Coordinates of C-alpha atoms in Angstrom, one line a residue:
M5 CA 0.0 0.0 0.0
T6 CA 1.3 3.4 -0.9
R7 CA 1.7 5.9 2.0
R8 CA 1.6 9.5 1.0
S9 CA 1.7 12.5 3.2
P10 CA 3.2 15.9 2.5
S11 CA 4.5 16.8 6.0
F12 CA 8.2 16.3 6.3
V13 CA 11.3 17.4 4.5
A14 CA 14.8 16.6 5.7
L15 CA 18.3 17.7 4.8
V16 CA 20.1 14.7 3.3
A17 CA 23.9 14.4 3.2
S18 CA 25.7 12.5 0.4
A19 CA 29.4 12.8 0.0
A20 CA 29.0 12.4 -3.8
A21 CA 26.0 14.6 -4.4
G22 CA 26.5 17.4 -1.9
I23 CA 23.5 18.8 -0.1
I24 CA 20.0 17.6 -1.2
A25 CA 16.6 18.3 0.3
A26 CA 14.3 15.2 0.0
G27 CA 10.8 14.3 1.2
L28 CA 10.1 11.8 3.9
A29 CA 6.6 10.5 3.6
T30 CA 4.5 10.1 6.7
T31 CA 1.4 8.1 6.7
G32 CA -1.8 8.8 4.9
A33 CA -2.9 5.7 3.1
S34 CA -5.2 5.0 0.1
A35 CA -7.1 1.8 -0.4
S36 CA -5.8 -0.6 -3.0
A37 CA -6.2 -4.2 -4.0
P38 CA -4.2 -6.7 -1.9
A39 CA -0.8 -7.7 -3.2
Q40 CA -1.0 -11.1 -5.0
D41 CA 2.6 -12.2 -4.5
G42 CA 3.3 -14.3 -1.4
P43 CA 0.8 -15.9 0.9
L44 CA -2.6 -14.2 1.1
P45 CA -3.5 -12.7 4.5
V46 CA -5.7 -14.6 6.8
I47 CA -9.1 -12.8 7.0
P48 CA -10.1 -12.5 10.7
V49 CA -13.3 -14.1 11.9
E50 CA -14.6 -10.8 13.2
L51 CA -14.2 -7.2 12.0
T52 CA -14.7 -3.9 13.8
F53 CA -15.9 -0.9 11.8
T54 CA -16.3 2.7 13.0
A55 CA -19.7 4.4 12.5
A56 CA -20.6 8.0 12.8
L57 CA -23.8 8.4 14.9
P58 CA -26.7 10.5 13.8
Y59 CA -26.0 13.4 16.2
D60 CA -27.0 17.0 15.5
R61 CA -24.1 18.3 13.4
D62 CA -25.5 21.8 13.2
A63 CA -25.7 22.2 16.9
L64 CA -22.2 20.8 17.3
H65 CA -20.8 23.3 14.8
A66 CA -22.7 26.2 16.3
A67 CA -21.4 25.4 19.8
A68 CA -17.8 25.1 18.5
Q69 CA -18.1 28.4 16.8
Q70 CA -19.6 30.2 19.8
S71 CA -17.0 28.9 22.2
S72 CA -14.2 29.9 19.9
T73 CA -15.2 33.4 18.7
P74 CA -14.2 36.4 20.8
G75 CA -17.2 38.5 21.7
S76 CA -19.5 35.6 21.9
S77 CA -21.3 35.2 25.2
R78 CA -20.0 31.6 25.4
Y79 CA -16.4 32.4 24.4
R80 CA -13.9 30.0 26.2
Q81 CA -16.8 28.5 28.2
F82 CA -15.6 24.9 27.5
L83 CA -17.3 21.7 28.4
T84 CA -15.9 18.4 29.7
L85 CA -16.0 15.5 27.3
Q86 CA -18.9 14.0 29.2
E87 CA -20.9 17.2 29.1
A88 CA -20.2 17.7 25.4
A89 CA -21.2 14.1 24.6
K90 CA -24.4 14.5 26.5
R91 CA -25.3 17.8 24.9
Y92 CA -24.1 17.3 21.3
G93 CA -23.6 13.6 20.9
A94 CA -26.1 10.9 19.9
T95 CA -29.3 10.7 22.0
T96 CA -30.2 7.6 24.0
A97 CA -32.8 6.7 21.5
Q98 CA -30.3 6.9 18.6
R99 CA -27.8 4.7 20.6
D100 CA -30.6 2.2 21.4
R101 CA -31.5 2.0 17.7
L102 CA -27.9 1.0 16.9
T103 CA -27.7 -1.4 19.8
S104 CA -30.9 -3.1 18.7
W105 CA -29.7 -3.3 15.1
A106 CA -26.4 -4.8 16.2
K107 CA -28.1 -7.4 18.5
S108 CA -30.4 -8.5 15.7
N109 CA -27.4 -9.1 13.4
G110 CA -25.3 -10.9 16.1
M111 CA -23.0 -7.9 16.6
R112 CA -21.7 -5.8 19.5
V113 CA -21.4 -2.1 19.9
R114 CA -19.0 0.1 21.9
F115 CA -19.8 3.8 22.0
D116 CA -16.9 6.2 22.1
A117 CA -16.9 8.8 24.9
T118 CA -17.2 11.6 22.4
G119 CA -20.8 10.7 21.6
L120 CA -20.0 11.0 17.9
T121 CA -18.8 7.6 16.9
A122 CA -19.2 3.9 17.8
R123 CA -17.3 0.7 17.1
I124 CA -19.4 -2.2 15.7
T125 CA -17.9 -5.6 15.9
G126 CA -19.4 -8.7 14.2
P127 CA -18.7 -11.7 12.1
T128 CA -16.8 -11.1 8.9
E129 CA -19.4 -13.2 7.0
T130 CA -22.2 -11.0 8.3
W131 CA -20.3 -7.8 7.2
Q132 CA -19.8 -9.3 3.7
D133 CA -23.5 -10.0 3.4
I134 CA -24.3 -6.4 4.6
F135 CA -21.9 -4.8 2.1
D136 CA -22.3 -7.5 -0.5
K137 CA -18.6 -7.5 -1.1
E138 CA -15.5 -9.5 -0.3
V139 CA -13.1 -8.3 2.3
L140 CA -9.8 -6.9 1.0
A141 CA -6.5 -6.9 2.9
D142 CA -3.3 -5.0 2.7
E143 CA -0.3 -3.9 4.7
G144 CA -0.6 -0.7 6.7
A145 CA 1.7 1.3 9.0
P146 CA 3.6 0.6 11.2
A147 CA 4.9 -1.8 8.6
P148 CA 5.2 -4.8 8.4
R149 CA 3.1 -5.5 11.5
L150 CA -0.2 -3.9 10.6
M151 CA -2.8 -5.5 8.4
T152 CA -5.7 -3.4 7.3
Y153 CA -9.0 -5.0 6.1
F154 CA -11.6 -3.1 4.1
F155 CA -14.4 -3.1 1.6
A156 CA -13.8 -1.2 -1.6
N157 CA -15.5 -0.2 -4.8
G158 CA -12.7 -0.7 -7.3
D159 CA -9.8 1.3 -5.9
A160 CA -11.9 3.4 -3.5
I161 CA -13.1 2.7 0.0
V162 CA -16.9 2.2 0.3
N163 CA -18.1 5.5 1.6
T164 CA -21.9 5.0 1.5
V165 CA -24.0 3.6 4.3
P166 CA -25.4 0.0 3.5
Q167 CA -29.1 -0.2 3.1
S168 CA -29.7 -2.1 6.3
L169 CA -27.9 0.6 8.3
K170 CA -29.6 3.6 6.8
G171 CA -31.4 5.6 9.5
V172 CA -29.3 3.8 12.1
V173 CA -25.9 5.5 11.6
A174 CA -25.0 8.6 9.7
G175 CA -21.9 7.2 8.1
I176 CA -19.5 4.2 8.4
I177 CA -15.8 3.7 7.7
P178 CA -15.6 0.0 6.6
V179 CA -11.9 -0.4 7.6
D180 CA -10.4 -2.5 10.4
N181 CA -6.8 -2.4 11.4
D182 CA -5.1 -5.3 13.1
L183 CA -1.6 -5.0 14.8
L184 CA 0.1 -8.4 14.4
P185 CA 2.0 -9.7 17.4
A186 CA 5.8 -9.4 17.3
P187 CA 8.6 -9.9 19.9
R188 CA 9.6 -6.6 21.4
A189 CA 13.3 -6.1 21.9
A190 CA 14.4 -4.4 25.2
S191 CA 15.3 -0.8 24.6
G192 CA 16.4 2.1 26.7
P193 CA 18.3 5.4 26.6
P194 CA 21.6 5.1 24.8
L195 CA 24.8 5.3 26.7
N196 CA 26.4 8.7 27.2
T197 CA 30.0 7.9 26.3
G198 CA 31.1 11.4 25.7
G199 CA 30.3 13.2 29.0
R200 CA 28.0 16.2 29.0
F201 CA 27.2 17.3 25.4
G202 CA 26.3 21.0 25.6
P203 CA 25.5 23.5 24.5
G204 CA 24.8 21.4 21.4
A205 CA 27.3 22.2 18.7
E206 CA 29.4 19.3 19.9
C207 CA 26.6 16.9 19.1
L208 CA 26.6 17.8 15.5
L209 CA 29.7 15.8 14.6
A210 CA 29.2 15.1 10.9
Q211 CA 29.8 17.3 8.0
I212 CA 29.3 17.3 4.2
G213 CA 32.6 18.1 2.5
D214 CA 33.9 21.2 4.1
I215 CA 30.5 22.2 5.7
P216 CA 30.0 21.1 9.3
F217 CA 26.5 20.2 10.3
R218 CA 26.5 22.9 13.0
D219 CA 26.8 25.5 10.2
I220 CA 23.5 24.3 8.6
T221 CA 21.5 23.7 11.8
Y222 CA 19.8 26.2 14.1
S223 CA 19.8 25.3 17.8
P224 CA 16.5 25.4 19.6
K225 CA 17.7 28.4 21.6
Q226 CA 18.4 30.3 18.4
L227 CA 15.0 29.7 17.0
H228 CA 13.3 30.4 20.4
K229 CA 14.4 34.0 20.4
P230 CA 12.7 35.6 17.3
Y231 CA 9.4 33.9 18.0
G232 CA 9.2 35.0 21.6
T233 CA 9.7 31.6 23.2
A234 CA 12.8 32.7 24.9
A235 CA 11.0 35.7 26.3
L236 CA 8.3 33.4 27.7
H237 CA 11.0 31.2 29.3
R238 CA 12.5 34.2 31.0
T239 CA 9.2 35.1 32.6
G240 CA 8.9 31.6 34.0
D241 CA 6.7 30.1 31.3
K242 CA 8.6 26.9 30.6
G243 CA 5.7 24.4 30.4
K244 CA 4.7 23.8 34.0
G245 CA 1.1 22.7 33.8
A246 CA 1.2 22.4 30.0
R247 CA -0.7 19.5 28.5
I248 CA 0.2 18.7 25.0
A249 CA -0.4 15.6 22.9
V250 CA 1.5 14.6 19.7
V251 CA -0.7 12.5 17.5
A252 CA 1.1 10.2 15.0
V253 CA -0.1 7.8 12.3
G254 CA 1.7 4.5 11.9
Q255 CA 5.0 5.7 13.4
S256 CA 6.6 6.2 16.7
Y257 CA 9.6 7.9 18.3
D258 CA 12.8 6.1 19.3
P259 CA 13.2 5.7 23.1
G260 CA 16.2 7.7 24.5
M261 CA 16.6 10.1 21.6
A262 CA 14.7 12.9 23.2
E263 CA 16.8 12.6 26.3
V264 CA 20.0 12.9 24.3
A265 CA 18.7 16.0 22.6
A266 CA 17.9 17.6 26.0
E267 CA 21.4 16.7 27.2
C268 CA 23.0 18.3 24.1
F269 CA 21.0 21.5 24.3
D270 CA 21.0 21.8 28.1
Y271 CA 17.3 21.6 29.0
R272 CA 15.3 19.1 31.0
A273 CA 13.5 16.4 29.0
P274 CA 9.9 15.9 30.0
N275 CA 8.7 12.4 30.4
L276 CA 7.2 10.8 27.3
R277 CA 4.0 8.8 27.7
V278 CA 2.7 6.6 24.9
T279 CA -1.1 6.1 24.5
G280 CA -2.1 3.7 21.8
A281 CA -5.2 4.4 19.8
F282 CA -7.6 1.7 18.9
G283 CA -5.7 -1.6 18.4
M284 CA -2.3 -0.1 19.3
P285 CA -0.4 -0.8 22.6
D286 CA 0.6 1.8 25.1
A287 CA 4.2 1.5 24.0
P288 CA 6.2 2.8 21.0
V289 CA 5.7 0.7 17.8
Q290 CA 8.2 1.7 15.2
T291 CA 7.8 1.1 11.5
E292 CA 10.7 -0.1 9.3
G293 CA 13.4 2.2 8.0
Y294 CA 14.0 5.8 8.9
A295 CA 10.4 6.9 9.1
G296 CA 10.7 7.3 12.9
I297 CA 12.7 10.5 12.3
E298 CA 9.3 12.2 11.9
S299 CA 8.2 11.4 15.4
N300 CA 11.7 12.1 16.8
L301 CA 11.4 15.5 15.3
D302 CA 7.9 16.0 16.8
V303 CA 8.8 15.1 20.4
Q304 CA 12.2 16.8 20.5
T305 CA 10.8 20.1 19.1
V306 CA 8.0 20.1 21.7
A307 CA 10.3 19.1 24.5
A308 CA 12.7 22.0 24.0
V309 CA 9.7 24.5 24.3
V310 CA 8.1 22.9 27.4
P311 CA 11.0 21.6 29.4
E312 CA 9.1 21.9 32.7
A313 CA 6.0 20.0 31.5
Q314 CA 5.1 17.0 33.6
R315 CA 5.0 14.9 30.4
I316 CA 4.4 14.9 26.7
D317 CA 1.7 12.6 25.6
F318 CA 2.3 10.6 22.4
V319 CA -0.8 9.1 20.8
E320 CA 0.0 6.5 18.1
A321 CA -2.8 5.6 15.7
A322 CA -2.5 2.8 13.1
G323 CA -2.1 3.8 9.5
G324 CA -4.4 1.6 7.6
A325 CA -6.6 1.8 4.4
S326 CA -8.5 4.8 5.6
F327 CA -6.6 8.0 6.7
V328 CA -9.9 9.4 8.0
L329 CA -10.2 6.4 10.3
S330 CA -6.6 7.0 11.6
L331 CA -7.5 10.6 12.4
V332 CA -10.8 9.7 14.1
D333 CA -8.9 7.0 16.2
G334 CA -6.0 9.3 17.1
F335 CA -8.1 12.3 18.2
T336 CA -10.8 10.4 19.9
T337 CA -8.2 8.6 21.9
A338 CA -6.5 11.9 22.8
Y339 CA -9.8 13.3 24.0
Q340 CA -10.8 10.2 26.0
R341 CA -7.5 9.2 27.6
V342 CA -5.3 12.3 27.6
N343 CA -7.5 15.4 27.6
P344 CA -4.8 17.8 26.4
D345 CA -4.9 21.5 26.0
V346 CA -3.2 21.3 22.6
I347 CA -2.8 18.6 20.0
T348 CA -0.2 18.7 17.2
L349 CA -0.3 16.5 14.1
S350 CA 2.4 16.4 11.3
Y351 CA 0.5 14.2 8.9
G352 CA -1.7 14.8 5.9
E353 CA -2.8 13.6 2.5
C354 CA -3.5 15.6 -0.7
M355 CA -7.1 16.0 -1.5
H356 CA -6.7 14.4 -5.0
L357 CA -5.6 11.1 -3.3
L358 CA -8.4 11.3 -0.7
V359 CA -10.9 11.4 -3.6
E360 CA -9.2 8.5 -5.3
S361 CA -9.2 6.4 -2.1
G362 CA -12.8 7.2 -1.2
D363 CA -11.8 8.9 2.0
A364 CA -12.8 12.4 0.8
A365 CA -16.5 11.5 1.2
L366 CA -15.9 10.4 4.8
R367 CA -13.9 13.4 6.0
W368 CA -17.0 15.1 7.5
I369 CA -16.6 12.6 10.3
S370 CA -13.0 13.6 11.2
D371 CA -14.0 17.3 10.7
D372 CA -16.7 16.9 13.4
V373 CA -14.2 15.3 15.7
F374 CA -11.9 18.3 15.2
A375 CA -14.9 20.7 15.9
L376 CA -15.5 18.8 19.1
G377 CA -12.0 20.1 20.2
G378 CA -13.4 23.6 20.1
I379 CA -16.1 22.7 22.6
L380 CA -13.7 20.9 24.9
G381 CA -11.1 23.7 24.8
T382 CA -8.5 21.7 22.9
S383 CA -6.4 23.6 20.3
I384 CA -5.6 21.6 17.2
L385 CA -2.6 22.4 15.0
I386 CA -1.9 20.6 11.7
A387 CA 1.1 20.7 9.4
S388 CA 0.1 22.2 6.0
G389 CA 2.6 20.1 4.1
D390 CA 5.9 20.5 2.2
S391 CA 5.0 20.5 -1.4
G392 CA 4.2 24.2 -2.1
S393 CA 1.1 24.9 -4.0
S394 CA 0.4 21.3 -4.8
S395 CA 0.5 18.9 -1.8
C396 CA 0.3 15.9 -4.2
L397 CA 3.8 16.5 -5.5
H398 CA 5.3 15.2 -2.3
N399 CA 7.5 12.1 -3.0
G400 CA 7.1 12.6 -6.7
I401 CA 3.4 12.0 -7.1
P402 CA 2.7 13.1 -10.6
Y403 CA -0.2 15.5 -9.9
A404 CA 0.9 19.1 -10.1
A405 CA -2.4 20.9 -10.1
L406 CA -3.3 23.3 -7.3
N407 CA -4.1 21.0 -4.3
T408 CA -4.0 21.5 -0.6
G409 CA -3.5 18.8 2.0
Y410 CA -6.0 17.3 4.5
P411 CA -6.6 17.7 7.5
A412 CA -4.8 21.1 7.4
A413 CA -7.6 22.2 5.0
S414 CA -10.3 21.5 7.6
P415 CA -12.0 24.7 8.8
W416 CA -11.8 23.4 12.4
V417 CA -8.0 23.3 12.7
T418 CA -5.1 25.7 12.7
A419 CA -2.9 25.0 9.7
V420 CA 0.8 25.8 10.2
G421 CA 2.9 26.5 7.1
G422 CA 6.6 27.2 6.7
T423 CA 9.1 30.0 6.3
R424 CA 12.9 30.4 6.2
I425 CA 14.2 32.8 8.8
S426 CA 17.5 34.6 8.8
L427 CA 19.2 35.6 12.1
D428 CA 21.8 38.1 13.0
K429 CA 24.7 37.6 15.4
D430 CA 22.4 38.2 18.3
N431 CA 19.9 35.6 17.0
A432 CA 17.4 38.4 16.2
R433 CA 15.3 38.1 13.1
L434 CA 17.0 39.7 10.0
N435 CA 14.3 38.6 7.6
E436 CA 11.7 35.8 7.2
V437 CA 10.4 34.7 3.8
V438 CA 8.2 32.0 2.5
W439 CA 9.9 28.6 2.8
N440 CA 10.9 27.4 -0.7
D441 CA 14.0 25.3 -0.9
S442 CA 13.3 24.1 -4.4
T443 CA 15.7 26.7 -5.9
W444 CA 18.5 25.2 -3.8
Q445 CA 17.4 21.6 -4.6
G446 CA 17.2 22.3 -8.3
Q447 CA 20.8 23.5 -8.3
L448 CA 21.8 20.3 -6.6
G449 CA 20.0 17.9 -8.9
D450 CA 16.9 17.0 -6.9
D451 CA 13.5 16.6 -8.4
T452 CA 12.1 19.7 -6.5
T453 CA 8.8 18.0 -5.7
A454 CA 9.1 19.0 -2.0
G455 CA 10.7 21.7 -0.1
A456 CA 8.1 24.5 0.3
G457 CA 5.2 25.2 2.7
T458 CA 1.9 24.0 1.2
G459 CA -0.7 26.8 0.9
G460 CA -3.6 27.9 -1.2
P461 CA -7.4 27.5 -1.5
T462 CA -9.1 24.4 -0.3
T463 CA -12.3 22.7 -1.2
Y464 CA -14.1 24.1 1.8
P465 CA -16.2 27.3 1.8
V466 CA -14.6 30.3 3.4
P467 CA -15.2 30.0 7.2
W468 CA -16.6 32.9 9.2
Y469 CA -13.2 33.8 10.7
Q470 CA -11.5 34.3 7.3
A471 CA -14.3 36.3 5.6
D472 CA -12.7 39.6 6.4
V473 CA -9.2 38.8 5.2
T474 CA -9.8 37.2 1.8
S475 CA -12.0 37.9 -1.2
Q476 CA -12.0 34.2 -2.2
D477 CA -15.0 32.0 -1.4
R478 CA -12.7 29.2 -0.2
R479 CA -11.0 28.4 3.0
I480 CA -7.3 29.4 2.6
V481 CA -4.3 27.7 4.3
P482 CA -2.0 28.1 6.1
D483 CA -3.3 30.2 9.0
V484 CA 0.2 30.9 10.5
V485 CA 3.8 30.0 9.7
A486 CA 7.2 29.4 11.4
H487 CA 10.6 28.3 10.3
A488 CA 10.5 25.1 8.3
S489 CA 13.5 25.3 5.9
G490 CA 16.3 22.8 5.9
F491 CA 18.7 25.6 5.1
P492 CA 19.5 25.8 8.1
G493 CA 17.4 23.0 9.6
W494 CA 16.1 21.9 13.0
P495 CA 18.4 19.5 15.0
V496 CA 17.1 16.0 15.4
V497 CA 18.7 13.1 17.3
M498 CA 18.1 9.8 15.5
T499 CA 19.3 6.2 15.7
P500 CA 22.5 5.2 13.7
L501 CA 20.4 3.1 11.3
Q502 CA 18.1 6.1 10.6
F503 CA 21.1 8.4 10.1
E504 CA 22.8 6.0 7.7
E505 CA 19.7 5.3 5.6
F506 CA 18.5 8.9 5.5
M507 CA 21.8 10.8 5.4
N508 CA 23.8 8.2 3.4
I509 CA 26.7 8.6 5.8
L510 CA 28.1 5.6 7.7
V511 CA 28.2 5.8 11.5
P512 CA 31.3 4.3 13.2
P513 CA 30.8 1.1 15.2
G514 CA 29.8 1.7 18.9
I515 CA 28.0 5.0 18.2
E516 CA 24.4 4.8 19.6
W517 CA 22.9 8.0 18.2
A518 CA 23.6 10.8 15.7
M519 CA 22.2 14.3 15.1
A520 CA 21.4 15.9 11.8
P521 CA 19.5 19.0 10.5
V522 CA 15.9 18.5 9.5
G523 CA 13.2 20.7 8.1
G524 CA 9.5 20.8 7.1
T525 CA 6.1 21.9 8.4
S526 CA 6.5 18.9 10.7
A527 CA 9.0 21.1 12.6
S528 CA 7.1 24.4 12.5
T529 CA 3.8 22.8 13.6
P530 CA 5.0 21.1 16.9
F531 CA 7.0 24.2 17.6
T532 CA 3.9 26.4 17.3
A533 CA 1.7 24.0 19.2
A534 CA 4.2 23.8 22.1
N535 CA 4.2 27.6 22.3
I536 CA 0.4 27.6 22.4
A537 CA 0.7 25.1 25.2
L538 CA 2.9 27.5 27.1
I539 CA 0.2 30.2 26.7
A540 CA -2.6 27.8 27.8
A541 CA -0.7 26.8 30.9
R542 CA -0.7 30.4 32.0
Q543 CA -4.0 31.7 30.6
G544 CA -6.2 28.6 30.6
R545 CA -7.4 26.6 27.6
L546 CA -7.8 28.5 24.3
G547 CA -9.8 26.0 22.3
F548 CA -10.1 26.5 18.6
L549 CA -7.5 29.2 17.8
N550 CA -8.5 30.6 14.5
P551 CA -11.3 33.0 15.4
W552 CA -9.0 34.6 18.1
L553 CA -6.0 34.7 15.8
Y554 CA -7.9 36.4 13.0
A555 CA -9.5 38.8 15.4
V556 CA -6.0 39.8 16.6
A557 CA -5.0 40.2 12.9
G558 CA -7.9 42.6 12.3
S559 CA -7.0 44.8 15.3
R560 CA -4.3 47.4 15.9
D561 CA -2.3 44.6 17.7
Y562 CA -1.5 42.8 14.4
R563 CA 2.0 44.2 14.0
R564 CA 2.9 43.4 17.6
A565 CA 1.5 39.8 17.5
F566 CA 2.7 38.7 14.1
Y567 CA 5.7 39.2 11.8
D568 CA 4.1 39.9 8.4
V569 CA 5.9 37.7 5.8
T570 CA 5.8 39.7 2.5
D571 CA 8.5 38.0 0.4
G572 CA 8.5 34.7 -1.4
I573 CA 6.4 32.2 -3.4
N574 CA 5.6 28.6 -2.6
Q575 CA 5.4 27.3 -6.2
V576 CA 7.7 24.3 -6.7
A577 CA 6.5 23.1 -10.2
P578 CA 4.1 24.3 -12.9
P579 CA 1.2 24.5 -13.5
A580 CA 0.3 25.2 -9.9
G581 CA 1.0 28.9 -10.1
C582 CA 0.2 29.9 -6.5
C583 CA 1.0 31.4 -4.0
R584 CA 2.9 34.6 -3.4
A585 CA 3.4 36.4 -0.1
T586 CA 1.9 39.9 0.1
K587 CA 1.3 42.5 2.8
G588 CA -1.1 41.1 5.4
F589 CA -2.9 37.8 5.0
D590 CA -1.9 35.7 2.0
Q591 CA -2.1 32.2 0.6
A592 CA 1.6 31.4 1.1
S593 CA 2.2 32.6 4.7
G594 CA -1.3 33.1 6.2
L595 CA -1.3 35.7 8.9
G596 CA 2.4 35.5 9.3
A597 CA 4.8 34.3 12.0
P598 CA 3.5 34.6 15.6
A599 CA 5.3 36.4 18.4
F600 CA 4.2 34.1 21.2
D601 CA 5.2 36.3 24.1
R602 CA 3.0 39.1 22.7
L603 CA 0.1 36.7 22.0
M604 CA 0.3 35.7 25.6
K605 CA -0.8 39.3 26.6
L606 CA -3.6 39.4 24.0
V607 CA -5.7 36.4 25.2
P608 CA -9.2 37.8 25.7

């Protein structure tokens, strides 16, 4: 199964080729027929599918808008998950109808605490009769341990409700993910054989030709200054009381790497707690190859911003045939078991592929799960992607038309794009432009299909909070931006195997970790989310951010709260001729780069 997701770009080293920026796909998956070579997967006796209940969507959206919009009488009056489920979730009668249907078909129902979805478990044969189709099977992520089972029409997931379930559920995702058992090797923090590695330059030991890695890497402290993070740290806002969750799809971080990063850059590493979404254990489950660099980047970027947080919650969802199901699983689990102030996600899929896979018709379910965050007070930040004006170009997908990524396109999340910041000798901002490394990549022989922050119009109507900043009738992403370039990049500690496979540089025997510069909106997003967590720890939950952020942008405080990015374009390949930075809000840099210390003072 192909896994496509425009959310991560890394700086790759090759002694022969020089410096190259290349895309690393995270997990958004499209349905496909099972592979025919090798033994066929064993179809399980029972399957569990996720159904959207027939709750009042209009009431849910209205409540999310009211609790998120400054000036509303209900602004920041958040509910607990139990209160929200009782008020906006499925009614008792609606639940009873599904329970009765399940019982009559020899099935079982487990209702999620959100009140929006339920898990229906029953015999595979019964499901095949209901859908009048054979079950397909394929590999998901984390590979090769995950098998995903689904019903499809041709190459697309079935996205209509079967006749016997009409009036009982509002929608159903006929995909089930099964994590296969595997022995778990003992793992722990790597040995610190070199003493104390600080302030960090000493940890960047490799180089490309005559260029040391430390010359093409920003330290966390350098990047913390221009965005106001350092100012928040000086006033004592270092994450005490912050509650932030990293949601991942089909990948996990490597134990011990975050502790090494903290030792290198001289900050305290918060504890990492893994919460498995449906079907996943409460322990890291790595996929094969160097894909875990994505999650290492997420947790290390967050940890440097919130060093005094009690913990960072890492929620790992399976990456199966339906990307929408992965999102529903991950965020529902975060609400139910973590209850964070902020959630950050560095994964996405281009809309063209969602349509091909059949997932596009189901995304209203994940949209409503995101809207629920506004009622609960949970801020959701999503990476916009790394393929400029066409998110489908990531990893060489031959679809260059204007195309944004999902779920960053959702009107119920804050989409974070990318810039390239230049610093002076005091680490103050000299300039900040739209991130677009394709010029550098082109000079170095790369295919230039990734290396710019994804932005542009989406398929959604313009939401209420953007109506005053754009003349278009579409939702525009990104909403905000921060540094995402690989020139210089963010430092990431990774395993020797990851370093060798991704950087094409051998690691000497006995070395247990290596650090390299990395970029992408998978860096700018957790960085922005962690800063929002700092603000929430001091000011209380903020909920859905966009109405507040756009209200600030429309006030006299805009120049104080944001750096207006006015230079650069995110086009990486024709014919997607969009989008250029301009004064004020634009389709390449959104509102601009936040100054988090100033936003702290502007919370209503």
